[in-house]
Amino acid sequence: QLQLQESGPGLVKPSETLSLTCTVSGDSVSSSTYHWGWIRQPPGKGLEWIGSIYYAGNTYYNPSLKSRVTISVDTSKNQFSVRLTSVTAADTAVYFCARLNSGWHSYWGQGTLVTVSS
Amino acid sequence: QSALTQPASVSGSPGQSITISCTGTSSDVGGYNSVSWYQQHPGKAPKVLIYDVSNRPSGVSNRFSGSKSGNTASLTISGLQAEDEADYYCSSFTSSITYVFGTGTKVTVL
């Protein structure tokens, strides 16, 4: 049974860096079949795609976030991570990690709320 | 990239059918068959209902069906049930090798 679990600080100060990790169980982030991605949802709003990574290191980012976001993979820990720099209150959201099949997000983590506030 | 356009809300009575539209451009919905639909109940993670325009993952009710014409994709829920009350989002692969989600539709069962 595939499971994805997000982890990281629930509170980040403005201008600092948001860092989250997704731990995968029941599958391998080294799989050549899938990409692994991040999506976020501000409170009361819709879903926003952040980006994705392939085990070989290929990354793809939402153009609106590209200058601030980095997604990486740690195959030894079966995890992948997202870093978002220079955060503001607008980055307050529930952050989801997900497995991407070819063209769709097949499995999602439960999500973790990150609040940007001093 | 701009979010795909969905109606803010759709409602129907139990047993009825409703359709949710999802309008994009030739660079996303119209250019690829990688359109998917997700159902999200409050406080929960989204769950995929449809992938590749009209395919259902194992375990998803056949009351959910998808289609596409030009730059607009559609999700139809037939035999509406109380448990279908949720938010629904479409998503598409894009020419920039990224994904974009729709604005979301709140479905109310009257």
Short mmCIF file of C-alpha atoms in Angstrom, two decimals:
data_model
loop_
_atom_site.label_atom_id
_atom_site.label_comp_id
_atom_site.label_asym_id
_atom_site.label_seq_id
_atom_site.Cartn_x
_atom_site.Cartn_y
_atom_site.Cartn_z
CA GLN A 1 0.00 0.00 0.00
CA LEU A 2 1.59 3.24 -1.16
CA GLN A 3 1.74 5.98 1.45
CA LEU A 4 3.15 9.48 1.30
CA GLN A 5 3.71 11.56 4.43
CA GLU A 6 4.66 15.21 4.51
CA SER A 7 6.76 16.57 7.36
CA GLY A 8 8.34 19.87 8.30
CA PRO A 9 7.82 23.06 10.33
CA GLY A 10 4.27 24.26 10.61
CA LEU A 11 5.35 27.87 11.14
CA VAL A 12 7.85 29.85 9.08
CA LYS A 13 8.79 33.50 9.47
CA PRO A 14 8.40 35.93 6.56
CA SER A 15 11.47 36.17 4.29
CA GLU A 16 12.76 32.80 5.52
CA THR A 17 12.83 29.45 3.70
CA LEU A 18 10.07 26.86 3.84
CA SER A 19 11.35 23.28 3.74
CA LEU A 20 9.19 20.16 3.62
CA THR A 21 9.95 16.48 3.11
CA CYS A 22 7.75 13.72 1.75
CA THR A 23 8.53 10.20 2.94
CA VAL A 24 7.37 7.47 0.59
CA SER A 25 6.53 3.95 1.70
CA GLY A 26 5.28 1.13 -0.49
CA ASP A 27 7.12 2.37 -3.57
CA SER A 28 10.54 3.70 -4.53
CA VAL A 29 11.32 7.28 -5.50
CA SER A 30 13.96 5.68 -7.73
CA SER A 31 11.24 4.16 -9.88
CA SER A 32 11.65 5.04 -13.52
CA THR A 33 7.88 4.91 -13.94
CA TYR A 34 6.82 7.89 -11.88
CA HIS A 35 7.51 11.51 -11.11
CA TRP A 36 7.02 12.92 -7.62
CA GLY A 37 5.40 16.28 -7.03
CA TRP A 38 4.24 19.02 -4.71
CA ILE A 39 0.92 20.85 -4.74
CA ARG A 40 -0.36 23.48 -2.32
CA GLN A 41 -3.73 24.90 -1.30
CA PRO A 42 -4.11 28.22 0.53
CA PRO A 43 -6.86 28.17 3.16
CA GLY A 44 -10.25 28.27 1.47
CA LYS A 45 -8.74 28.40 -2.01
CA GLY A 46 -7.92 26.09 -4.89
CA LEU A 47 -5.03 23.79 -5.72
CA GLU A 48 -1.78 25.16 -7.12
CA TRP A 49 0.84 22.92 -8.71
CA ILE A 50 4.31 23.68 -7.39
CA GLY A 51 6.54 21.28 -9.30
CA SER A 52 7.80 17.76 -9.76
CA ILE A 53 10.97 15.68 -9.91
CA TYR A 54 12.07 12.52 -11.65
CA TYR A 55 14.46 10.14 -9.88
CA ALA A 56 17.23 11.06 -12.32
CA GLY A 57 17.02 14.62 -11.04
CA ASN A 58 14.97 16.25 -13.79
CA THR A 59 12.83 18.97 -12.24
CA TYR A 60 9.83 20.91 -13.50
CA TYR A 61 8.45 23.99 -11.78
CA ASN A 62 5.41 26.25 -11.90
CA PRO A 63 6.69 29.35 -13.75
CA SER A 64 5.17 31.62 -11.11
CA LEU A 65 7.28 29.97 -8.38
CA LYS A 66 10.32 28.92 -10.37
CA SER A 67 12.63 31.63 -9.03
CA ARG A 68 11.98 30.58 -5.41
CA VAL A 69 11.44 26.81 -5.45
CA THR A 70 13.74 23.81 -5.46
CA ILE A 71 12.63 20.18 -5.42
CA SER A 72 15.14 17.45 -4.65
CA VAL A 73 15.14 13.70 -4.12
CA ASP A 74 17.04 11.54 -1.62
CA THR A 75 16.92 7.98 -2.90
CA SER A 76 18.79 6.63 0.16
CA LYS A 77 15.95 7.76 2.43
CA ASN A 78 13.17 7.25 -0.14
CA GLN A 79 12.17 10.89 0.27
CA PHE A 80 11.75 13.98 -1.82
CA SER A 81 11.69 17.57 -0.62
CA VAL A 82 10.65 21.08 -1.51
CA ARG A 83 12.29 24.36 -0.55
CA LEU A 84 10.61 27.71 -1.07
CA THR A 85 12.67 30.81 -0.35
CA SER A 86 11.69 34.34 0.66
CA VAL A 87 8.24 33.31 1.87
CA THR A 88 5.41 35.74 2.55
CA ALA A 89 1.93 35.36 4.01
CA ALA A 90 0.76 34.41 0.51
CA ASP A 91 2.70 31.16 0.86
CA THR A 92 0.54 30.07 3.79
CA ALA A 93 -1.12 26.87 2.60
CA VAL A 94 -1.63 23.16 3.03
CA TYR A 95 1.20 21.50 1.14
CA PHE A 96 0.58 18.10 -0.43
CA CYS A 97 3.08 15.68 -1.91
CA ALA A 98 1.94 13.27 -4.59
CA ARG A 99 3.02 10.55 -7.01
CA LEU A 100 2.57 11.40 -10.65
CA ASN A 101 1.67 8.72 -13.12
CA SER A 102 1.96 9.77 -16.73
CA GLY A 103 -0.29 12.81 -16.71
CA TRP A 104 -2.11 12.50 -13.39
CA HIS A 105 -1.58 12.64 -9.65
CA SER A 106 -2.43 9.13 -8.51
CA TYR A 107 -1.56 9.13 -4.81
CA TRP A 108 -1.52 12.05 -2.39
CA GLY A 109 -0.19 12.62 1.10
CA GLN A 110 -2.60 13.88 3.73
CA GLY A 111 -1.14 17.38 3.54
CA THR A 112 0.56 19.62 6.06
CA LEU A 113 -0.36 23.19 6.94
CA VAL A 114 2.44 25.73 6.80
CA THR A 115 1.73 29.17 8.19
CA VAL A 116 3.96 32.12 7.37
CA SER A 117 3.89 34.55 10.25
CA SER A 118 6.24 36.39 12.55
CA GLN B 1 0.27 29.68 -16.40
CA SER B 2 -3.36 30.51 -15.72
CA ALA B 3 -5.68 28.23 -13.81
CA LEU B 4 -8.21 26.31 -15.87
CA THR B 5 -11.69 27.80 -15.63
CA GLN B 6 -14.43 25.92 -13.80
CA PRO B 7 -17.84 27.09 -12.57
CA ALA B 8 -17.68 28.09 -8.92
CA SER B 9 -20.65 25.95 -7.99
CA VAL B 10 -23.00 23.33 -9.37
CA SER B 11 -25.96 21.79 -7.61
CA GLY B 12 -28.39 18.98 -8.19
CA SER B 13 -30.94 16.78 -6.47
CA PRO B 14 -30.24 13.19 -5.47
CA GLY B 15 -30.45 10.89 -8.45
CA GLN B 16 -29.91 13.66 -10.99
CA SER B 17 -26.90 14.10 -13.27
CA ILE B 18 -24.66 17.14 -13.22
CA THR B 19 -21.79 18.21 -15.44
CA ILE B 20 -18.77 20.32 -14.49
CA SER B 21 -16.83 22.06 -17.23
CA CYS B 22 -13.12 22.84 -17.30
CA THR B 23 -11.91 25.30 -19.92
CA GLY B 24 -8.31 25.82 -20.86
CA THR B 25 -6.34 26.53 -23.99
CA SER B 26 -4.66 24.70 -26.83
CA SER B 27 -1.50 24.68 -24.68
CA ASP B 28 -3.09 22.52 -22.03
CA VAL B 29 -6.55 20.94 -22.19
CA GLY B 30 -6.87 21.20 -25.96
CA GLY B 31 -3.38 19.99 -26.70
CA TYR B 32 -3.13 16.88 -24.58
CA ASN B 33 -5.26 13.97 -23.40
CA SER B 34 -3.72 14.28 -19.94
CA VAL B 35 -6.78 15.75 -18.24
CA SER B 36 -7.65 14.45 -14.80
CA TRP B 37 -10.36 15.15 -12.24
CA TYR B 38 -10.14 15.14 -8.44
CA GLN B 39 -12.68 15.10 -5.64
CA GLN B 40 -11.85 16.79 -2.35
CA HIS B 41 -13.89 16.60 0.81
CA PRO B 42 -13.27 19.23 3.53
CA GLY B 43 -10.00 18.71 5.35
CA LYS B 44 -9.01 15.80 3.13
CA ALA B 45 -6.51 15.25 0.35
CA PRO B 46 -7.82 15.22 -3.22
CA LYS B 47 -8.74 11.85 -4.68
CA VAL B 48 -8.44 11.11 -8.39
CA LEU B 49 -11.69 10.25 -10.16
CA ILE B 50 -10.71 10.41 -13.83
CA TYR B 51 -7.39 10.37 -15.68
CA ASP B 52 -6.46 10.73 -19.33
CA VAL B 53 -9.78 12.49 -20.03
CA SER B 54 -12.10 9.53 -19.52
CA ASN B 55 -10.41 6.70 -17.63
CA ARG B 56 -11.41 5.69 -14.11
CA PRO B 57 -8.88 4.29 -11.66
CA SER B 58 -9.75 1.00 -10.02
CA GLY B 59 -12.29 1.51 -7.25
CA VAL B 60 -13.87 4.70 -8.58
CA SER B 61 -17.60 4.50 -9.16
CA ASN B 62 -18.81 4.34 -12.76
CA ARG B 63 -21.18 7.18 -11.88
CA PHE B 64 -18.22 9.44 -12.67
CA SER B 65 -17.34 9.95 -16.31
CA GLY B 66 -15.16 12.34 -18.26
CA SER B 67 -14.96 13.73 -21.76
CA LYS B 68 -13.27 16.47 -23.76
CA SER B 69 -14.10 18.63 -26.74
CA GLY B 70 -11.57 21.14 -27.97
CA ASN B 71 -10.25 23.22 -25.09
CA THR B 72 -12.99 22.15 -22.68
CA ALA B 73 -13.11 19.01 -20.57
CA SER B 74 -16.14 17.85 -18.63
CA LEU B 75 -16.89 15.68 -15.62
CA THR B 76 -20.35 14.17 -15.32
CA ILE B 77 -21.69 12.74 -12.10
CA SER B 78 -24.75 10.60 -12.66
CA GLY B 79 -27.12 9.35 -9.99
CA LEU B 80 -26.03 12.15 -7.65
CA GLN B 81 -25.64 11.06 -4.04
CA ALA B 82 -25.24 12.96 -0.79
CA GLU B 83 -21.64 11.73 -0.51
CA ASP B 84 -20.82 13.46 -3.80
CA GLU B 85 -21.05 16.83 -2.08
CA ALA B 86 -17.45 18.06 -2.27
CA ASP B 87 -15.08 20.25 -4.22
CA TYR B 88 -13.97 19.08 -7.66
CA TYR B 89 -10.84 20.09 -9.55
CA CYS B 90 -9.67 19.40 -13.05
CA SER B 91 -6.00 19.30 -14.01
CA SER B 92 -4.08 19.21 -17.26
CA PHE B 93 -0.57 18.65 -18.46
CA THR B 94 0.77 21.70 -20.30
CA SER B 95 3.12 22.48 -23.16
CA SER B 96 5.61 23.82 -20.61
CA ILE B 97 5.96 20.31 -19.16
CA THR B 98 4.08 21.41 -16.07
CA TYR B 99 0.61 20.83 -14.68
CA VAL B 100 -2.18 23.29 -14.06
CA PHE B 101 -5.28 22.87 -11.90
CA GLY B 102 -8.74 24.27 -12.38
CA THR B 103 -10.29 26.93 -10.19
CA GLY B 104 -12.46 24.35 -8.47
CA THR B 105 -16.20 23.66 -8.34
CA LYS B 106 -18.27 23.19 -5.22
CA VAL B 107 -20.95 20.56 -5.76
CA THR B 108 -24.02 20.81 -3.57
CA VAL B 109 -26.57 18.03 -3.29
CA LEU B 110 -29.95 19.65 -2.67
#
